[in-house]
Amino acid sequence: MKKTIVVFGLFILALLSLFQLSKYSVVSGDMKIENAIAIVAIIFFFIGVYIHKKSFSKIEKEPEDIDITKIKDLDITKREYEVLKFISEGLSNKEIGDKLFVSESTVKTHVSNILVKLNAKRRTQAVKIAKQYQII
Amino acid sequence: MKKTIVVFGLFILALLSLFQLSKYSVVSGDMKIENAIAIVAIIFFFIGVYIHKKSFSKIEKEPEDIDITKIKDLDITKREYEVLKFISEGLSNKEIGDKLFVSESTVKTHVSNILVKLNAKRRTQAVKIAKQYQII
DNA sequence: ATGCTTTTGGTACTTTAGTATGACCTGTTT
DNA sequence: AAACAGGTCATACTAAAGTACCAAAAGCAT
């Protein structure tokens, strides 16, 4: 946000500089008016592209971040959430257990709790629901 | 693609028109040179924004639409693809069979083939890989 | 027509996944 | 201290999922 303001400020300065430059050039007669306008046109074309790119990259990132509020609303604990992430990665209960240094039994417990909390019948359905909630 | 070319053509025409207009205005002396440049700057700023928006909306939509070429490269058949979609919806083999009016055995056959073709060990992993390939 | 691929479906089997229940330990709250 | 929540793990069970192998019907291309 601050960055955008700074960039805008610089653009305004550039605009003023161009005005001065073009005025001088016309007065001194060593540059044609068409060239001055063309340069301004090109510069502001790219300024437009740049500004839009900046503002758009923010909009793009919005759908990517996770809904932490929703996770809490569903009473999903930290450990359960870790397991959920691994499920979405396609790991088996055994593999998840190895990654978290716990037994397969423990993972099964977590998975069962996740299924109840997400109201899912299967782990595949849990992944789908979790993605709809944007929690993964 | 064609649309972009047409839009570009119109912009070039606009550019030429502006040149004529500004030249006339300066000669006739009823418009200051600063104003002319300012107008050009503003117009091309918005042109830049518009062009970037157009090109970006295409980039945005690309991740959304499916890579049909990849599906064919993986030798995934129509039926297998249907099953794959239902897997990603979180359905069980039985439920998929009911939806496609085939037996659970048939679905199992398809699922096994999908796993081999996607090089996955589990249906959850198949979903993850399929999403990476952008085929679902 | 005759290969070819796809789709279908079965049997028999092994492996995961998931449920139910109970237990123990550890911080945190009351 | 007692209650509570979170995490751990086990046993025993049922239910899906997945593999292997086979076989037949249907669709299609040469």
Coordinates of C-alpha atoms (C1' of nucleotides) in Angstrom, one line a residue:
Chain A
M1 CA 0.0 0.0 0.0
K2 CA 2.8 2.4 1.0
K3 CA 4.7 1.3 -2.0
T4 CA 1.9 2.2 -4.4
I5 CA 1.8 5.7 -2.9
V6 CA 5.5 6.2 -3.4
V7 CA 5.3 4.9 -7.0
F8 CA 2.4 7.3 -7.7
G9 CA 4.4 10.1 -6.3
L10 CA 7.3 9.3 -8.5
F11 CA 5.0 9.2 -11.5
I12 CA 3.6 12.6 -10.7
L13 CA 7.2 14.0 -10.5
A14 CA 7.9 12.3 -13.9
L15 CA 4.8 14.0 -15.3
L16 CA 5.9 17.4 -14.1
S17 CA 9.4 16.9 -15.4
L18 CA 8.1 15.9 -18.8
F19 CA 6.0 19.1 -18.9
Q20 CA 9.1 21.2 -18.2
L21 CA 11.1 19.2 -20.7
S22 CA 8.6 19.4 -23.5
K23 CA 8.0 23.2 -22.9
Y24 CA 11.7 23.9 -23.1
S25 CA 12.2 21.7 -26.2
V26 CA 9.3 23.4 -28.0
V27 CA 10.6 26.9 -27.1
S28 CA 14.2 26.1 -28.1
G29 CA 12.8 24.5 -31.3
D30 CA 15.2 21.6 -31.3
M31 CA 12.4 19.0 -30.9
K32 CA 9.3 18.5 -32.9
I33 CA 6.0 18.6 -31.0
E34 CA 5.0 15.2 -32.5
N35 CA 8.1 13.6 -31.0
A36 CA 7.4 15.0 -27.6
I37 CA 3.8 13.8 -27.6
A38 CA 4.9 10.4 -28.8
I39 CA 7.4 10.1 -26.0
V40 CA 4.8 11.1 -23.4
A41 CA 2.4 8.7 -24.9
I42 CA 4.8 5.7 -24.8
I43 CA 5.9 6.5 -21.3
F44 CA 2.4 6.8 -19.9
F45 CA 1.3 3.7 -21.8
F46 CA 3.9 1.7 -19.8
I47 CA 3.0 3.6 -16.6
G48 CA -0.6 2.4 -17.2
V49 CA 0.6 -1.2 -17.7
Y50 CA 2.8 -1.1 -14.6
I51 CA 0.1 0.4 -12.3
H52 CA -2.4 -2.1 -13.5
K53 CA 0.0 -5.0 -13.0
K54 CA 0.7 -3.8 -9.4
S55 CA -3.0 -3.5 -8.5
F56 CA -3.8 -6.8 -10.2
S57 CA -1.1 -8.9 -8.5
K58 CA -2.8 -8.1 -5.1
I59 CA -6.2 -9.2 -6.4
E60 CA -4.7 -12.4 -7.6
K61 CA -3.2 -13.3 -4.3
E62 CA -6.5 -12.9 -2.4
P63 CA -8.1 -16.2 -3.3
E64 CA -4.9 -18.0 -2.4
D65 CA -4.8 -17.3 1.3
I66 CA -6.5 -19.5 3.8
D67 CA -9.5 -18.7 5.9
I68 CA -8.1 -19.1 9.4
T69 CA -11.4 -17.9 10.9
K70 CA -13.2 -20.9 9.3
I71 CA -10.6 -23.3 10.7
K72 CA -11.4 -22.1 14.2
D73 CA -15.1 -22.1 13.6
L74 CA -14.9 -25.8 12.7
D75 CA -12.9 -26.5 15.9
I76 CA -10.0 -28.0 13.9
T77 CA -6.9 -28.2 16.0
K78 CA -3.3 -27.5 14.9
R79 CA -2.5 -31.2 14.8
E80 CA -5.7 -32.0 12.9
Y81 CA -4.9 -29.3 10.4
E82 CA -1.4 -30.7 9.8
V83 CA -2.9 -34.1 9.1
L84 CA -5.5 -32.5 6.8
K85 CA -2.8 -30.8 4.8
F86 CA -1.0 -34.1 4.4
I87 CA -4.2 -35.8 3.3
S88 CA -4.6 -33.3 0.6
E89 CA -1.0 -34.1 -0.5
G90 CA -2.1 -37.6 -1.1
L91 CA -0.3 -39.3 1.8
S92 CA -1.5 -42.4 3.5
N93 CA -2.1 -42.6 7.3
K94 CA 1.2 -44.5 7.7
E95 CA 3.1 -41.9 5.7
I96 CA 1.5 -39.0 7.7
G97 CA 2.5 -40.8 10.9
D98 CA 6.1 -41.1 9.8
K99 CA 6.2 -37.4 8.9
L100 CA 4.8 -36.3 12.2
F101 CA 6.6 -38.9 14.3
V102 CA 3.5 -40.5 15.6
S103 CA 1.8 -43.9 15.2
E104 CA -0.7 -44.7 12.5
S105 CA -3.3 -45.1 15.2
T106 CA -2.8 -41.5 16.2
V107 CA -3.2 -40.4 12.6
K108 CA -6.4 -42.4 12.3
T109 CA -7.8 -40.7 15.4
H110 CA -7.0 -37.3 13.9
V111 CA -8.5 -38.3 10.5
S112 CA -11.7 -39.5 12.1
N113 CA -12.1 -36.2 14.0
I114 CA -11.4 -34.3 10.8
L115 CA -14.1 -36.2 9.0
V116 CA -16.6 -35.5 11.7
K117 CA -15.7 -31.8 11.8
L118 CA -15.9 -31.4 8.1
N119 CA -19.0 -33.6 7.8
A120 CA -17.2 -35.8 5.3
K121 CA -17.5 -39.5 4.8
R122 CA -14.1 -40.0 3.2
R123 CA -10.8 -38.3 3.1
T124 CA -11.2 -37.4 -0.5
Q125 CA -14.5 -35.7 0.4
A126 CA -12.7 -33.9 3.3
V127 CA -10.2 -32.5 0.8
K128 CA -12.9 -31.2 -1.5
I129 CA -14.9 -29.6 1.4
A130 CA -11.7 -28.1 2.9
K131 CA -10.9 -26.5 -0.5
Q132 CA -14.5 -25.1 -0.7
Y133 CA -14.0 -23.6 2.7
Q134 CA -10.6 -22.3 1.5
I135 CA -8.9 -23.7 4.6
I136 CA -6.2 -25.5 2.6
Chain B
M1 CA -6.2 -13.0 -30.4
K2 CA -8.0 -11.4 -33.3
K3 CA -9.7 -9.1 -30.9
T4 CA -6.4 -7.9 -29.5
I5 CA -5.2 -7.0 -33.1
V6 CA -8.3 -5.1 -33.7
V7 CA -7.9 -3.2 -30.5
F8 CA -4.3 -2.4 -31.3
G9 CA -5.3 -1.1 -34.7
L10 CA -7.8 1.2 -33.1
F11 CA -5.2 2.5 -30.8
I12 CA -2.8 3.3 -33.6
L13 CA -5.6 5.2 -35.3
A14 CA -6.3 7.1 -32.1
L15 CA -2.6 7.9 -31.9
L16 CA -2.5 9.3 -35.4
S17 CA -5.7 11.3 -34.7
L18 CA -4.2 12.8 -31.6
F19 CA -1.1 13.8 -33.5
Q20 CA -3.3 15.6 -36.1
L21 CA -5.4 17.2 -33.4
S22 CA -2.5 18.4 -31.3
K23 CA -0.7 19.8 -34.3
Y24 CA -3.8 21.7 -35.4
S25 CA -4.5 23.0 -31.9
V26 CA -1.0 24.3 -31.5
V27 CA -1.0 25.9 -34.9
S28 CA -4.3 27.5 -34.4
G29 CA -3.1 28.6 -30.9
D30 CA -6.3 27.8 -29.1
M31 CA -4.8 25.1 -26.9
K32 CA -1.7 25.2 -24.8
I33 CA 1.0 22.6 -25.5
E34 CA 0.9 21.4 -21.8
N35 CA -2.7 20.6 -22.1
A36 CA -2.2 18.6 -25.2
I37 CA 0.5 16.6 -23.7
A38 CA -1.5 16.0 -20.5
I39 CA -4.4 14.7 -22.6
V40 CA -2.2 12.4 -24.4
A41 CA -0.6 11.2 -21.2
I42 CA -3.9 10.5 -19.6
I43 CA -5.3 8.7 -22.6
F44 CA -2.2 6.5 -23.0
F45 CA -2.2 5.8 -19.3
F46 CA -5.6 4.3 -19.6
I47 CA -4.7 2.5 -22.8
G48 CA -1.8 0.9 -20.9
V49 CA -4.2 -0.1 -18.2
Y50 CA -6.7 -1.5 -20.7
I51 CA -4.1 -3.5 -22.7
H52 CA -2.6 -5.0 -19.6
K53 CA -6.0 -5.9 -18.2
K54 CA -6.9 -7.7 -21.5
S55 CA -3.7 -9.7 -21.6
F56 CA -3.9 -10.5 -17.9
S57 CA -7.4 -11.7 -18.0
K58 CA -6.2 -14.4 -20.4
I59 CA -3.4 -15.4 -18.2
E60 CA -5.8 -15.6 -15.3
K61 CA -8.2 -17.9 -17.1
E62 CA -5.5 -20.3 -18.2
P63 CA -5.0 -22.0 -14.9
E64 CA -8.8 -22.5 -14.8
D65 CA -9.2 -24.4 -18.0
I66 CA -8.1 -27.9 -18.4
D67 CA -5.1 -29.2 -20.3
I68 CA -6.7 -31.5 -22.7
T69 CA -3.4 -32.2 -24.4
K70 CA -2.0 -33.5 -21.1
I71 CA -5.0 -35.9 -20.7
K72 CA -4.3 -37.4 -24.1
D73 CA -0.6 -37.6 -23.4
L74 CA -1.4 -39.6 -20.3
D75 CA -3.6 -41.9 -22.3
I76 CA -6.5 -41.2 -20.0
T77 CA -9.8 -42.3 -21.7
K78 CA -13.1 -40.5 -21.6
R79 CA -14.5 -42.9 -19.1
E80 CA -11.5 -42.9 -16.9
Y81 CA -11.6 -39.1 -16.9
E82 CA -15.2 -39.1 -15.8
V83 CA -14.2 -41.4 -12.9
L84 CA -11.3 -39.1 -12.1
K85 CA -13.6 -36.1 -11.8
F86 CA -15.9 -38.0 -9.4
I87 CA -12.9 -39.1 -7.3
S88 CA -12.0 -35.4 -6.9
E89 CA -15.6 -34.7 -5.9
G90 CA -15.0 -37.1 -3.0
L91 CA -17.3 -39.9 -4.1
S92 CA -16.7 -43.6 -3.3
N93 CA -16.4 -46.3 -5.9
K94 CA -19.9 -47.4 -5.2
E95 CA -21.3 -43.9 -5.6
I96 CA -19.4 -43.4 -8.8
G97 CA -20.8 -46.6 -10.1
D98 CA -24.3 -45.5 -9.3
K99 CA -23.8 -42.2 -11.1
L100 CA -22.4 -43.8 -14.2
F101 CA -24.8 -46.8 -14.1
V102 CA -22.0 -49.4 -14.0
S103 CA -20.9 -51.8 -11.3
E104 CA -18.4 -51.1 -8.6
S105 CA -16.1 -53.6 -10.2
T106 CA -16.0 -51.5 -13.3
V107 CA -15.2 -48.4 -11.4
K108 CA -12.4 -50.2 -9.6
T109 CA -10.9 -51.2 -12.9
H110 CA -11.0 -47.6 -14.1
V111 CA -9.5 -46.3 -10.8
S112 CA -6.7 -48.8 -11.0
N113 CA -5.9 -47.7 -14.5
I114 CA -6.0 -44.0 -13.5
L115 CA -3.6 -44.7 -10.7
V116 CA -1.1 -46.3 -13.0
K117 CA -1.4 -43.6 -15.6
L118 CA -1.0 -40.8 -13.1
N119 CA 1.7 -42.8 -11.3
A120 CA -0.2 -42.5 -8.0
K121 CA -0.5 -44.9 -5.1
R122 CA -3.8 -43.6 -3.8
R123 CA -6.9 -41.8 -5.1
T124 CA -6.0 -38.8 -3.0
Q125 CA -2.6 -38.6 -4.6
A126 CA -4.2 -39.0 -8.0
V127 CA -6.3 -35.9 -7.3
K128 CA -3.3 -34.0 -6.2
I129 CA -1.3 -35.0 -9.3
A130 CA -4.3 -34.3 -11.6
K131 CA -4.5 -30.8 -10.2
Q132 CA -0.8 -30.2 -10.7
Y133 CA -1.2 -31.3 -14.4
Q134 CA -4.3 -29.0 -14.5
I135 CA -6.4 -31.8 -16.0
I136 CA -9.2 -31.3 -13.4
Chain C
dA1 C1' -14.0 -58.6 -41.7
dT2 C1' -10.4 -58.3 -38.5
dG3 C1' -7.6 -56.3 -35.5
dC4 C1' -7.6 -52.6 -32.0
dT5 C1' -9.0 -50.0 -28.0
dT6 C1' -12.5 -49.1 -24.8
dT7 C1' -15.7 -50.5 -21.6
dT8 C1' -17.6 -53.6 -18.9
dG9 C1' -17.7 -57.0 -15.0
dG10 C1' -16.4 -60.9 -12.4
dT11 C1' -13.6 -63.6 -8.6
dA12 C1' -10.2 -63.6 -5.1
dC13 C1' -7.2 -61.5 -2.6
dT14 C1' -4.3 -57.8 0.1
dT15 C1' -4.0 -53.4 1.8
dT16 C1' -5.8 -49.0 3.6
dA17 C1' -9.2 -46.5 5.7
dG18 C1' -12.4 -45.7 9.0
dT19 C1' -15.2 -46.6 13.6
dA20 C1' -15.6 -47.5 18.4
dT21 C1' -13.8 -47.7 22.7
dG22 C1' -10.8 -47.1 26.3
dA23 C1' -6.7 -45.5 28.4
dC24 C1' -2.7 -42.4 29.6
dC25 C1' -0.2 -38.1 29.7
dT26 C1' 0.2 -33.0 29.6
dG27 C1' -0.7 -28.4 29.9
dT28 C1' -4.5 -25.0 30.9
dT29 C1' -8.5 -23.2 33.1
dT30 C1' -11.6 -22.8 37.1
Chain D
dA1 C1' -7.1 -29.9 43.4
dA2 C1' -10.4 -31.0 39.9
dA3 C1' -12.0 -30.3 35.4
dC4 C1' -11.0 -29.7 30.7
dA5 C1' -8.9 -29.9 26.1
dG6 C1' -5.4 -31.8 23.2
dG7 C1' -2.5 -35.3 21.9
dT8 C1' -1.0 -39.9 22.1
dC9 C1' -1.7 -45.0 21.4
dA10 C1' -3.8 -49.6 21.4
dT11 C1' -7.2 -53.3 20.3
dA12 C1' -10.7 -55.0 17.6
dC13 C1' -13.6 -54.6 14.3
dT14 C1' -16.1 -53.2 9.6
dA15 C1' -15.9 -51.0 5.4
dA16 C1' -13.6 -49.3 1.5
dA17 C1' -9.9 -49.3 -1.6
dG18 C1' -6.8 -51.3 -4.5
dT19 C1' -4.4 -55.4 -7.2
dA20 C1' -4.2 -59.2 -10.2
dC21 C1' -6.1 -61.8 -13.6
dC22 C1' -9.4 -63.0 -16.6
dA23 C1' -13.1 -62.6 -20.0
dA24 C1' -16.6 -60.8 -23.1
dA25 C1' -19.2 -57.2 -25.5
dA26 C1' -19.1 -52.8 -28.1
dG27 C1' -17.0 -49.2 -31.0
dC28 C1' -13.8 -47.9 -34.5
dA29 C1' -10.6 -47.9 -38.1
dT30 C1' -7.9 -50.1 -41.9

